[in-house]
């Protein structure tokens, strides 16, 4: 009976007119009324109290089914109209707000069951909260076009902000963008229920972050650092606007995952190339710490210690190196390098001998780097080891790499293990993230030889 009433309500749906009210239509009012009467009956028989669970659960199931049936009917009608594919282009903003509010009205009516009367009954609680979660998802999906249709004007405003004259302060350059947001969000605040508006505000904020991110990473000529400095200042002002002194999104939601990613990219854009190379090293060391043994690319066994005025490195052996030759074997050798170059400007790469036709090479070779103890104690000081397969007719193939933080080795770090002769086994790694922000930003610096050389070098190290 309830499902038939909901179907009839949807078929006879019409807007509810009036001044100063949020947008909604008669179908949600009728469905909410149906849920209200079902709730009165549910409570009259004792809700979820012990001894009444049979009838209570059946009524709860009926209420959840009624609310979900309404959401399914709305969703089905929208899908048939191509609403999701064309992002609601055939609907006005007011009509979209009506759809979102209708779903929110029904969700809110069903949420009245989620109170202390079902708190002690796991089945009832899971039933109601599962239905509420589905309604929430449907409402969020229906609201997507509100953010999508804001993207073109946002894109235009962010573009003009980014390319405004250097003499114009960011607080003034951002004014057109803030004025658009204020107008757009004020309309939504008038037309949407509070919870629906909060969701729309979060979606709008994500759209803003996406447009700022696209502008920051847009192609073309290398941009001056003041360009990204302005976008970073604008990002902080936008965050304050969306937070609205506690009346908008909480700061925990303003500083979401996309914000953190974008803020990091802004910092990368403003950093000089040498600093980015050091951040890359730091990332690789972090990746190595997360790579367990055995690694899919094998491992390398070494000793490292500081003795007198030299850093001594013994390349002992490797095991399970990946096969890179047609015969299923490799001809491995190791390249040793001290990084970053600002700490070790006078050192050069050193290389082991090539071990032929093996995946478990033994080198037992010792190398010395004449460096100062002070340079080795820098937190950035790193020994980079790369294993390659020697090819005669073609370029050598990359097999894997490993890193050693020099500040932690015996002779440099007084807290290092006392036995410098104890070997260290390190997992070999290859690169996988071609979209790494540091690599992307360095690649955009096409007039910077250091950046271009580094990118070219790293592109040889990606896993196939």
Coordinates of C-alpha atoms in Angstrom, one line a residue:
X1 CA 0.0 0.0 0.0
X2 CA 2.8 2.4 0.9
X3 CA 4.7 1.7 -2.2
X4 CA 1.6 2.3 -4.4
X5 CA 1.1 5.6 -2.6
X6 CA 4.7 6.6 -3.3
X7 CA 4.4 5.7 -7.0
X8 CA 1.2 7.8 -7.2
X9 CA 2.9 10.7 -5.5
X10 CA 5.8 10.6 -8.0
X11 CA 3.4 10.4 -11.0
X12 CA 1.4 13.4 -9.7
X13 CA 4.4 15.4 -8.6
X14 CA 4.3 19.1 -8.9
X15 CA 6.4 22.0 -7.4
X16 CA 5.4 23.4 -4.0
X17 CA 5.0 27.2 -4.5
X18 CA 5.5 29.9 -1.9
X19 CA 7.8 32.6 -0.9
X20 CA 11.0 32.2 1.2
X21 CA 10.9 28.4 1.2
X22 CA 13.4 25.9 0.0
X23 CA 12.6 24.2 -3.3
X24 CA 10.7 21.0 -3.1
X25 CA 7.7 19.2 -4.6
X26 CA 4.6 17.4 -3.5
X27 CA 6.1 13.9 -4.0
X28 CA 8.5 14.3 -1.1
X29 CA 5.8 15.8 1.1
X30 CA 3.5 12.8 0.4
X31 CA 6.3 10.3 1.0
X32 CA 7.4 12.0 4.2
X33 CA 3.8 12.0 5.4
X34 CA 3.6 8.3 4.7
X35 CA 6.8 7.6 6.7
X36 CA 5.4 9.8 9.5
X37 CA 2.2 7.8 9.8
X38 CA 4.2 4.5 9.7
X39 CA 6.4 5.8 12.4
X40 CA 3.4 6.6 14.6
X41 CA 2.2 3.0 14.3
X42 CA 5.7 1.7 14.9
X43 CA 6.1 3.7 18.1
X44 CA 2.6 2.8 19.3
X45 CA 3.5 -0.9 19.3
X46 CA 6.7 -0.2 21.3
X47 CA 9.3 0.5 18.7
X48 CA 12.2 -1.8 19.0
X49 CA 11.5 -2.8 22.6
X50 CA 12.0 -6.4 23.6
X51 CA 8.9 -8.4 23.0
X52 CA 7.7 -6.3 20.1
X53 CA 10.5 -7.0 17.7
X54 CA 8.5 -9.1 15.2
X55 CA 6.0 -6.4 14.2
X56 CA 8.5 -3.6 14.8
X57 CA 11.1 -5.0 12.4
X58 CA 8.4 -5.6 9.7
X59 CA 7.3 -2.0 10.0
X60 CA 10.9 -0.8 9.9
X61 CA 11.5 -2.8 6.8
X62 CA 8.4 -1.3 5.2
X63 CA 9.5 2.2 6.1
X64 CA 13.0 1.6 4.7
X65 CA 11.5 0.0 1.6
X66 CA 9.2 3.0 1.1
X67 CA 12.0 5.6 1.3
X68 CA 14.2 3.6 -1.0
X69 CA 11.4 3.0 -3.4
X70 CA 11.0 6.8 -3.7
X71 CA 14.7 7.2 -4.2
X72 CA 14.7 4.5 -6.9
X73 CA 11.8 6.1 -8.7
X74 CA 13.4 9.5 -8.7
X75 CA 16.8 8.0 -9.8
X76 CA 15.2 5.9 -12.5
X77 CA 13.3 8.9 -13.9
X78 CA 16.5 11.0 -14.0
X79 CA 18.5 8.3 -15.6
X80 CA 15.8 7.9 -18.3
X81 CA 16.1 11.7 -19.0
X82 CA 19.9 11.4 -19.4
X83 CA 20.3 13.5 -16.3
X84 CA 23.5 11.9 -15.1
X85 CA 25.1 11.6 -18.5
X86 CA 24.6 15.3 -19.4
X87 CA 25.1 16.6 -15.9
X88 CA 21.6 18.0 -15.6
X89 CA 21.9 20.3 -18.6
X90 CA 18.1 19.9 -19.3
X91 CA 17.3 21.1 -15.8
X92 CA 17.5 24.6 -14.2
X93 CA 19.4 25.1 -11.0
X94 CA 16.1 25.5 -9.2
X95 CA 14.9 22.2 -10.6
X96 CA 18.1 20.4 -9.5
X97 CA 17.7 21.9 -6.0
X98 CA 14.1 20.6 -5.9
X99 CA 15.3 17.1 -6.7
X100 CA 18.1 17.2 -4.1
X101 CA 15.7 18.6 -1.5
X102 CA 13.1 15.9 -2.2
X103 CA 15.6 13.2 -1.5
X104 CA 16.8 15.0 1.6
X105 CA 13.2 15.4 2.9
X106 CA 12.7 11.7 2.6
X107 CA 16.1 10.9 4.1
X108 CA 15.3 13.2 7.0
X109 CA 11.9 11.6 7.6
X110 CA 13.5 8.1 7.7
X111 CA 16.2 9.3 10.1
X112 CA 13.5 9.9 12.7
X113 CA 13.6 6.1 13.2
X114 CA 17.3 6.3 14.0
X115 CA 16.9 7.2 17.7
X116 CA 17.3 5.7 21.1
X117 CA 14.5 3.2 20.5
X118 CA 16.7 1.2 18.1
X119 CA 20.0 1.9 19.8
X120 CA 20.0 -1.5 21.5
X121 CA 18.9 -3.6 18.5
X122 CA 21.8 -4.1 16.0
X123 CA 19.6 -5.5 13.2
X124 CA 17.2 -2.5 13.4
X125 CA 20.0 0.0 13.5
X126 CA 21.8 -1.6 10.6
X127 CA 18.6 -1.7 8.6
X128 CA 17.8 2.0 9.1
X129 CA 21.3 3.2 8.7
X130 CA 21.9 1.2 5.6
X131 CA 18.8 2.8 4.0
X132 CA 19.9 6.2 5.2
X133 CA 23.3 5.7 3.6
X134 CA 21.7 4.8 0.3
X135 CA 19.5 7.9 0.3
X136 CA 22.6 10.0 1.2
X137 CA 24.5 8.6 -1.8
X138 CA 21.5 9.2 -4.2
X139 CA 21.2 12.8 -2.9
X140 CA 24.9 13.4 -3.4
X141 CA 24.8 12.0 -6.9
X142 CA 21.7 14.1 -7.8
X143 CA 23.5 17.2 -6.6
X144 CA 26.6 16.7 -8.8
X145 CA 25.4 19.0 -11.6
X146 CA 25.3 21.9 -9.2
X147 CA 29.1 21.8 -9.0
X148 CA 29.6 20.8 -12.7
X149 CA 27.7 23.8 -14.0
X150 CA 29.8 26.1 -11.8
X151 CA 33.0 24.9 -13.4
X152 CA 33.0 27.1 -16.6
X153 CA 32.6 30.4 -14.7
X154 CA 35.0 29.2 -12.0
X155 CA 37.6 28.3 -14.7
X156 CA 37.3 31.7 -16.3
X157 CA 37.6 33.5 -12.9
X158 CA 40.6 31.4 -11.8
X159 CA 42.3 32.1 -15.2
X160 CA 41.9 35.9 -14.8
X161 CA 43.1 35.6 -11.2
X162 CA 46.2 33.7 -12.2
X163 CA 47.2 36.0 -15.0
X164 CA 46.2 39.4 -13.4
X165 CA 49.0 42.0 -13.4
X166 CA 51.8 41.5 -10.9
X167 CA 51.1 45.0 -9.6
X168 CA 47.6 44.0 -8.5
X169 CA 47.4 42.5 -5.0
X170 CA 46.0 39.0 -4.7
X171 CA 43.2 40.4 -2.4
X172 CA 42.0 42.5 -5.3
X173 CA 42.7 40.1 -8.1
X174 CA 40.5 37.4 -6.4
X175 CA 37.5 39.7 -6.1
X176 CA 35.6 38.6 -9.3
X177 CA 36.0 34.9 -8.2
X178 CA 34.7 35.6 -4.7
X179 CA 31.8 37.6 -6.1
X180 CA 30.8 34.7 -8.3
X181 CA 31.1 32.2 -5.5
X182 CA 29.1 34.5 -3.2
X183 CA 26.3 34.9 -5.7
X184 CA 26.2 31.2 -6.6
X185 CA 26.3 29.9 -3.0
X186 CA 23.8 32.5 -1.8
X187 CA 21.2 31.1 -4.3
X188 CA 21.9 27.5 -3.2
X189 CA 21.7 28.5 0.4
X190 CA 18.2 30.0 -0.2
X191 CA 16.9 27.0 -2.2
X192 CA 18.5 24.0 -0.4
X193 CA 17.9 22.4 2.9
X194 CA 20.8 22.9 5.4
X195 CA 22.2 19.4 5.0
X196 CA 21.9 19.5 1.2
X197 CA 23.5 23.0 1.1
X198 CA 26.5 21.7 3.1
X199 CA 26.9 18.9 0.6
X200 CA 26.6 21.3 -2.3
X201 CA 29.1 23.7 -0.6
X202 CA 31.6 20.8 -0.3
X203 CA 31.1 19.9 -3.9
X204 CA 31.6 23.5 -5.0
X205 CA 34.8 23.7 -2.9
X206 CA 36.1 20.6 -4.7
X207 CA 35.3 22.2 -8.0
X208 CA 37.3 25.3 -7.0
X209 CA 40.2 23.2 -5.9
X210 CA 40.1 21.3 -9.2
X211 CA 40.1 24.5 -11.3
X212 CA 43.0 26.1 -9.3
X213 CA 44.9 22.8 -9.7
X214 CA 44.3 22.7 -13.4
X215 CA 45.4 26.3 -13.7
X216 CA 48.6 25.7 -11.7
X217 CA 49.5 22.7 -13.8
X218 CA 48.3 24.0 -17.1
X219 CA 50.7 23.5 -20.0
X220 CA 52.6 26.0 -22.1
X221 CA 55.6 28.1 -21.3
X222 CA 57.3 27.8 -18.0
X223 CA 55.6 30.1 -15.5
X224 CA 57.4 32.5 -13.1
X225 CA 57.3 31.6 -9.5
X226 CA 55.2 34.7 -8.7
X227 CA 52.4 33.0 -10.7
X228 CA 52.2 30.1 -8.3
X229 CA 52.8 32.3 -5.3
X230 CA 49.7 34.3 -6.2
X231 CA 47.7 31.1 -6.6
X232 CA 48.9 29.9 -3.2
X233 CA 47.8 33.2 -1.6
X234 CA 44.4 32.9 -3.4
X235 CA 44.0 29.4 -2.1
X236 CA 44.4 30.6 1.4
X237 CA 41.8 33.3 0.9
X238 CA 39.4 30.9 -0.7
X239 CA 39.7 28.6 2.2
X240 CA 38.8 31.4 4.6
X241 CA 35.8 32.3 2.4
X242 CA 34.5 28.7 2.3
X243 CA 35.0 28.3 6.1
X244 CA 33.1 31.6 6.6
X245 CA 34.3 32.0 10.2
X246 CA 32.7 28.7 11.2
X247 CA 29.4 29.2 9.3
X248 CA 30.6 27.3 6.2
X249 CA 32.6 24.1 5.9
X250 CA 34.6 23.0 9.0
X251 CA 38.3 23.5 8.5
X252 CA 38.8 19.8 8.6
X253 CA 36.7 19.5 5.4
X254 CA 38.2 22.6 3.9
X255 CA 41.7 21.1 4.3
X256 CA 40.6 17.9 2.6
X257 CA 42.8 15.4 0.6
X258 CA 42.5 17.5 -2.6
X259 CA 43.5 20.7 -0.7
X260 CA 46.6 18.9 0.8
X261 CA 47.6 17.6 -2.6
X262 CA 47.2 21.0 -4.2
X263 CA 49.0 22.8 -1.4
X264 CA 51.9 20.4 -1.8
X265 CA 52.0 21.0 -5.6
X266 CA 52.0 24.7 -5.0
X267 CA 55.0 24.3 -2.7
X268 CA 56.7 22.2 -5.4
X269 CA 56.0 24.8 -8.1
X270 CA 57.6 27.5 -5.9
X271 CA 60.7 25.5 -5.0
X272 CA 63.9 25.8 -6.9
X273 CA 65.0 22.7 -8.9
X274 CA 67.8 21.7 -6.5
X275 CA 65.3 21.6 -3.6
X276 CA 62.9 19.5 -5.7
X277 CA 65.6 17.0 -6.4
X278 CA 66.3 16.7 -2.7
X279 CA 62.6 16.2 -2.0
X280 CA 62.6 13.4 -4.7
X281 CA 65.4 11.7 -2.8
X282 CA 63.5 12.0 0.4
X283 CA 60.4 10.4 -1.3
X284 CA 62.5 7.5 -2.6
X285 CA 64.0 6.8 0.8
X286 CA 60.4 6.8 2.2
X287 CA 59.4 4.3 -0.6
X288 CA 62.3 2.1 0.3
X289 CA 61.3 2.1 3.9
X290 CA 57.9 0.7 2.8
X291 CA 59.3 -1.9 0.5
X292 CA 59.6 -5.3 2.2
X293 CA 62.2 -8.0 1.5
X294 CA 62.1 -9.9 -0.7
X295 CA 61.5 -7.3 -3.3
X296 CA 60.1 -8.2 -6.7
X297 CA 63.2 -6.6 -8.2
X298 CA 65.7 -8.4 -5.9
X299 CA 68.0 -7.0 -3.3
X300 CA 71.6 -5.7 -2.9
X301 CA 74.0 -6.5 0.0
X302 CA 76.5 -3.8 0.9
X303 CA 78.7 -2.3 3.7
X304 CA 79.0 1.4 4.3
X305 CA 81.1 3.2 6.9
X306 CA 83.1 6.4 7.3
X307 CA 86.8 5.9 7.9
X308 CA 89.2 8.9 8.4
X309 CA 88.4 11.2 5.5
X310 CA 86.5 8.8 3.3
X311 CA 83.2 7.2 2.9
X312 CA 83.8 3.5 2.3
X313 CA 81.3 1.5 0.3
X314 CA 81.6 -2.3 -0.2
X315 CA 79.4 -3.7 -2.9
X316 CA 79.2 -7.3 -1.9
X317 CA 76.4 -9.0 -3.9
X318 CA 72.9 -9.0 -5.1
X319 CA 70.2 -11.7 -5.4
X320 CA 67.2 -12.3 -7.5
X321 CA 68.0 -9.5 -10.0
X322 CA 65.3 -9.3 -12.6
X323 CA 66.3 -11.0 -15.9
X324 CA 66.7 -8.5 -18.7
X325 CA 68.4 -10.5 -21.5
X326 CA 66.7 -12.9 -23.9
X327 CA 68.5 -15.9 -22.2
X328 CA 66.6 -15.2 -19.0
X329 CA 69.6 -13.8 -17.2
X330 CA 71.3 -10.4 -16.8
X331 CA 74.8 -8.9 -16.9
X332 CA 74.5 -6.8 -13.8
X333 CA 76.7 -3.9 -12.6
X334 CA 76.2 -1.2 -10.0
X335 CA 76.6 2.6 -10.3
X336 CA 77.4 4.4 -7.0
X337 CA 76.6 8.2 -6.6
X338 CA 76.6 10.6 -3.7
X339 CA 73.7 13.0 -3.6
X340 CA 72.8 15.9 -3.6
X341 CA 75.5 17.5 -5.6
X342 CA 75.5 20.6 -3.5
X343 CA 76.9 18.5 -0.6
X344 CA 79.3 16.5 -2.8
X345 CA 80.3 18.7 -5.7
X346 CA 83.7 17.1 -6.3
X347 CA 82.6 13.5 -6.3
X348 CA 81.8 11.4 -9.4
X349 CA 79.9 8.3 -10.1
X350 CA 81.8 5.0 -9.6
X351 CA 80.9 1.7 -11.2
X352 CA 81.5 -2.0 -10.3
X353 CA 82.6 -4.6 -12.8
X354 CA 80.0 -6.4 -14.9
X355 CA 79.1 -9.9 -13.7
X356 CA 78.1 -12.0 -16.8
X357 CA 75.0 -14.1 -17.1
X358 CA 73.7 -14.2 -13.6
X359 CA 70.8 -13.1 -11.4
X360 CA 72.8 -13.5 -8.2
X361 CA 76.0 -11.5 -8.9
X362 CA 78.9 -11.3 -6.5
X363 CA 81.2 -8.3 -6.7
X364 CA 83.1 -7.9 -3.5
X365 CA 84.4 -4.5 -4.6
X366 CA 85.3 -1.6 -2.3
X367 CA 84.9 2.1 -3.2
X368 CA 86.0 5.2 -1.4
X369 CA 84.6 8.7 -1.7
X370 CA 86.8 11.5 -0.3
X371 CA 84.3 13.6 1.5
X372 CA 84.0 15.6 4.7
X373 CA 82.4 14.3 7.8
X374 CA 80.3 17.5 8.0
X375 CA 78.8 16.9 4.6
X376 CA 78.0 13.3 5.5
X377 CA 76.2 14.4 8.6
X378 CA 73.7 16.4 6.6
X379 CA 70.2 14.8 6.8
X380 CA 70.0 15.1 3.0
X381 CA 73.3 13.2 2.3
X382 CA 72.5 10.0 0.4
X383 CA 74.3 7.2 -1.3
X384 CA 72.4 6.2 -4.4
X385 CA 73.0 2.7 -5.9
X386 CA 71.5 1.7 -9.2
X387 CA 71.8 -1.8 -10.7
X388 CA 72.0 -2.1 -14.5
X389 CA 72.1 -4.8 -17.1
X390 CA 75.0 -4.3 -19.5
X391 CA 74.1 -4.5 -23.2
X392 CA 76.6 -4.2 -26.0
X393 CA 74.5 -3.1 -28.9
X394 CA 71.8 -1.2 -27.2
X395 CA 71.5 1.0 -24.1
X396 CA 71.9 -0.6 -20.7
X397 CA 68.7 -1.7 -19.0
X398 CA 67.7 -0.5 -15.5
X399 CA 67.2 -3.3 -13.0
X400 CA 66.6 -1.4 -9.7
X401 CA 67.9 1.1 -7.2
X402 CA 68.4 1.5 -3.5
X403 CA 69.4 4.4 -1.2
X404 CA 71.4 4.8 2.0
X405 CA 71.0 7.8 4.3
X406 CA 74.7 8.5 4.9
X407 CA 74.0 10.4 8.2
X408 CA 73.0 7.1 9.8
X409 CA 76.1 4.9 8.8
X410 CA 78.8 3.9 11.3
X411 CA 81.5 6.5 11.7
X412 CA 79.1 9.3 10.8
X413 CA 76.4 8.6 13.3
X414 CA 77.6 7.9 16.8
X415 CA 74.3 6.0 17.5
X416 CA 74.8 3.7 14.5
X417 CA 75.3 0.0 15.1
X418 CA 78.9 -0.5 16.5
X419 CA 79.9 -3.1 14.0
X420 CA 80.7 -1.4 10.7
X421 CA 81.4 -4.8 9.1
X422 CA 77.8 -6.0 9.4
X423 CA 76.4 -5.9 5.8
X424 CA 73.1 -4.2 5.0
X425 CA 70.6 -5.8 2.6
X426 CA 68.5 -3.3 0.7
X427 CA 65.4 -3.9 -1.5
X428 CA 65.8 -2.9 -5.1
X429 CA 63.1 -0.7 -6.5
X430 CA 61.8 0.6 -9.7
X431 CA 59.6 3.7 -10.4
X432 CA 55.9 3.2 -11.0
X433 CA 54.2 6.6 -10.6
X434 CA 54.6 8.4 -13.9
X435 CA 52.3 11.1 -12.6
X436 CA 54.5 12.0 -9.6
X437 CA 54.1 15.7 -9.0
X438 CA 57.8 16.4 -8.6
X439 CA 58.5 14.7 -11.9
X440 CA 55.7 16.5 -13.7
X441 CA 56.8 19.9 -12.4
X442 CA 60.4 19.4 -13.3
X443 CA 59.4 18.3 -16.7
X444 CA 57.5 21.6 -17.2
X445 CA 60.8 23.5 -16.6
X446 CA 61.9 22.9 -20.2
X447 CA 64.5 25.7 -20.1
X448 CA 66.1 24.3 -16.9
X449 CA 69.0 22.0 -18.0
X450 CA 69.3 20.4 -14.5
X451 CA 65.6 19.6 -14.5
X452 CA 65.6 18.2 -18.0
X453 CA 68.6 16.0 -17.3
X454 CA 67.0 14.7 -14.2
X455 CA 63.7 13.9 -15.9
X456 CA 65.5 12.1 -18.7
X457 CA 67.5 10.1 -16.3
X458 CA 64.4 9.1 -14.3
X459 CA 62.4 8.1 -17.3
X460 CA 64.8 5.2 -17.8
X461 CA 63.9 3.8 -14.4
X462 CA 60.2 3.2 -14.8
X463 CA 59.0 -0.4 -14.5
X464 CA 57.7 -1.8 -17.8

